[in-house]
Amino acid sequence: MSQPKGAVSAEDVKKIARLSRLHVESDRLQPLAEDLNGILAWIEQLNEVDVEGVEPMTSAVDMAAPMRKDEISDGDKRNDILKNAPKKDDGFFVVPRSVE
Amino acid sequence: MFTAERVGNPRDYIKGETGDWEIIIGLEVHAQVASNSKLFSGSATEYGQAPNSQVSLVDAGMPGMLPVVNEFCVEQAVKTGLGLNAQINLFSRFDRKNYFYVDLPQGYQISQFEHPIVGEGEIDVLPIDADGNTLEPVTVGIERLHLEQDAGKSVHDLSPDETYVDLNRCGVALMEIVSKPDMRSPEEASAYVDKLRGIVRALGTCDGDMEKGNLRADVNVSVRKPGGELGTRCEIKNVNSLRFIRQAINYEARRHIEIIEAGGTIDQETRLFDSEKGETRTMRSKEDAHDYRYFPDPDLLPLKLEQSFVDRVKSELPELPDQIKARFMDQYGLSEYDARILTADKTKSDFYESVAKGRDAKIAANWTMVELFGALNKAGTELEDSPVSADMLGGLIDRIADKTISGKIAKEVFERMFGGEGDADTIIEAQGLKQVTDMGAIEKMVDDAIEANAAQAEKAKDNPKLLGFFVGQVMKASGGKANPQAVNEILRKKLGL
Amino acid sequence: MSDLTKLTLEAALAGMAAGDFSSEELTKAHIDACMDGADLNAFITTTFEDAIESAKASDARRKSGEVGLLEGAPLGVKDLFCTEGVKTTAGSKILGDFAPPYESSVTANMKADGMVMLGKLNLDEFAMGSSNETSHYGPVINPWRKGEDLVPGGSSGGSAAAVGADMCLGATATDTGGSIRQPASFTGTVGIKPTYGRCSRWGVVAFASSLDQAGPIAKTVKDSAILLESMAGYDPKDSTSLNIDVPKWSESCGKSVKGLRIGIPKEYSIDGMPGEIQSLWDQGIAWMKDAGAEIVPITLPHTKYALPAYYVVAPAEASSNLARYDGMRYGLRVDGKDLTDTYDRTRTEGFGKEVRRRIMIGTYVLSAGYYDAYYLRAQKVRTRIVQDFENAWQTCDAILTPTAPSAPFAVGRKLNDPVKMYLNDIFTVTTNLAGLPGISVPAGLDADGLPLGLQIIGKALDEDTVFKAASALEKAAGFTAKPEKWWK
Ligand SMILES: [Mg+2]
Ligand SMILES: [Zn+2]
């Protein structure tokens, strides 16, 4: 994969916003791009670090995943699950139509 | 990324206007782990329960909820990997696949991307043609097997402008088994899935129930000129029967060929198979840009397995369909065809083995396959629900062997047994079907027959074929119950043959 | 009766044990203080009625001889911890009136130990901030006001302000990049972030899972040890929880530091750091030396990369952790013309500006083509930072640094310069990246009379040494200053 070349464009911001399910007004795209570029430029210092042969750290604890037994110990709490739902009906969550 | 070195059999080419085309098929099979609870939570996995009744706070993606791995699911993945002759990775990891969808409460699916639990393997597949004939075996490469969560279910027909969401399936453990693009015909593809199904069922890692969606295939199809450059592939999602897999591939391959030959190009896309129309259609996705942003799930630590654990699982592996089949051919002297039919699944091979135990293996095979499977087939009943148990069928074969009844009478007994009239002895007794083995009685019947047909008896010395006539007469007189061998012997003696 | 709110947790527990006052009296005194301090905006939700009920129940338990570690103590809970039946907001609009049907493991431990919960404390939205100005529920005002409104630090600003203003005997907090220690430094309180994995994350709204860790903010080092003893513990529901015993840390407090090797990292002398902070640090070194510790110069060469690495890792994890706030199952839903529009509106209106900014950064650094350059590289830099500490532990047992590069600043001053704001965490963030324990102890006042803290960093799981060193520092500093109760 490539090194980041150049800056985040308004078009990039649009794409990121889309992936993030956030709306950005078109006149805000460019200012936001500049905003992000300011932060990313500062992050670019990481390129100074020699990471040759260094393993990435993905977890702050150095152990293997603990595992649980295959037992039914949860569920059967529909009221709890649905309690805070913006809309529900007949035991289902009700959401805007997800297919056309 | 993919290479597809094997060139298929010209028999499987599709004729287009510009010549022959070869189909390239790869599959991603999702097999639901036969676990009691979910991959990362303690809620139940049972099918067909009231909506949202098997959902934990974790499954519903509530704030602050965390996943904990189900050890049984990990073991099943390892077991399945071993059954696929695949590399078991002692180090694997869970990653998040990020996308928004109404049935994906966390906003990401926990899957395994960079480090799957199972790596490369391969299985041999025997495609069967439309007439049931076995074709040449094909080796299909396994790219990987990884564990991941299933999503919930969206119901679109309860409201015209809304979707109803049931999260019961959400978080159920799936094994995604990814093949290499090694299949070249719909038959190879469905045989591959059938084979996988047989393996997971034999292992007990997945119940293989395609109707319930517990085993379903994403089918990747592309076409090329035989041996030529690979075409663009389309993925047909969630096909859930062997027949649909063949139909979908056929339809999709022809669609590609038509488009290409008309000068068009194939768009790489995800499609759905409409089983009623037998067509695939584009799965109109509202998501334009796919970028799953996989990264290691920071809520979970890596899976680190001990080699001793893998060895233990390996040592406890049950016999796999291929091994059972080879053993049946070897131990019972069965033909490849018979062995294949009798090892199609675990229920069948277990049934056969218990019928064959201590009996003539070939006779047992015949009765199991021809009579019982035939009758079940005609009745549309599964072996699991057979009115004739292995013990009952064995008992019937025993009565043939000890000459209580003849093979012919046995068929009548079988029919009654299938009809629920009881075991062989009960039926033989009730119907008075016991073979006459009393030599005196048979001799009497032979004498009667000779006396009644004195002229023929005279001719019999010159024309031994008349023996058959006399056997018929005696058997008729006995109501079919006389032991045919005894009748034969006595007749030969009395007729001087 | 003297003002019960002036007591430390330790003294209050002793007072109740001696029968000097009841939990009910203690709780009522703190409720009054909370009401007096309403202008500080430290609470998002108060649960005073329930608190009085739990105090009465606690008094009854005490009569029957049942006394938990925190028996009858009125405490505050950062509104990032899910509390059963009590609205939990994470400082965000997007959670709406979400009332969890479950209790976080940490607060469940504390309730089992007899805690009386006064309410849910304000914080930066989803714990993203260093000044408590990003909360949907408005900024928290630092009790140490000198002529103008100052920030209490963040993200646990409500917790720090409430403890600093004697509104509760202690509070829960969380620390992803310094969110316990920096506000503790800003409010003259003690805050400890334990080793990653000590406190269960189950039921704590996630910001950045590999960095988030709960801990207390308290009035004294010993109080913080008592609180942490209650909060910590193995939880099988959190896969990253450490399955080890919780020591009696309160017993480590006050123990001699003779012979303890205290490392002084040269990289923590940064450009532009106020002279007062440097001199406080020098003072701290002298105090430790006087107490019998050995001072060892050390080097942590990758220190300057910790903050940029953090600003890749934390937003990346956050962008994914916050995907569940989509308006479908709980919290705010802003209806749009279709599903996508509903998602967009809900999340755009539900999240504040800083949260949206971090989601965007996180999405960007994980996206195709940038993952290796940003996320993977940051995780490798993280390994480098861990290696720095590993090397340091060859020659020292604990590390002394300033907690924050400045004293509390005026509300609004850094809000529009994200990088400047991020620099608040420059001394604290390394321990989050490495998973190490760190404590902030109030050590002095600046020229304006505002509190400044010093930080002790320890080896993983060695909170013992951290508490020992911190209490030596506390003793030497003799920090007794209190803000004037201008808010009353
Ligand atoms: Mg797939
Ligand atoms: Zn999958």
GROMACS .gro file of N, CA, C and O and ligand atoms in nm, chain B residues 30 109 146 148 176, ligand 2:
model
   21
  130HIS      N    1  -2.068  -2.065   0.389
  130HIS     CA    2  -2.086  -2.030   0.530
  130HIS      C    3  -2.154  -2.147   0.599
  130HIS      O    4  -2.267  -2.180   0.565
  209GLN      N    5  -1.872  -0.638   1.165
  209GLN     CA    6  -1.881  -0.782   1.185
  209GLN      C    7  -1.745  -0.827   1.238
  209GLN      O    8  -1.642  -0.788   1.184
  246HIS      N    9  -1.233  -1.938   0.811
  246HIS     CA   10  -1.225  -1.847   0.926
  246HIS      C   11  -1.357  -1.844   1.001
  246HIS      O   12  -1.461  -1.880   0.948
  248GLU      N   13  -1.648  -1.631   1.201
  248GLU     CA   14  -1.706  -1.497   1.203
  248GLU      C   15  -1.848  -1.503   1.257
  248GLU      O   16  -1.905  -1.611   1.274
  276GLU      N   17  -1.656  -1.965   0.764
  276GLU     CA   18  -1.656  -1.933   0.621
  276GLU      C   19  -1.543  -2.011   0.556
  276GLU      O   20  -1.425  -1.993   0.590
 1087ZN      ZN   21  -1.852  -1.435   0.557
   0.00000   0.00000   0.00000
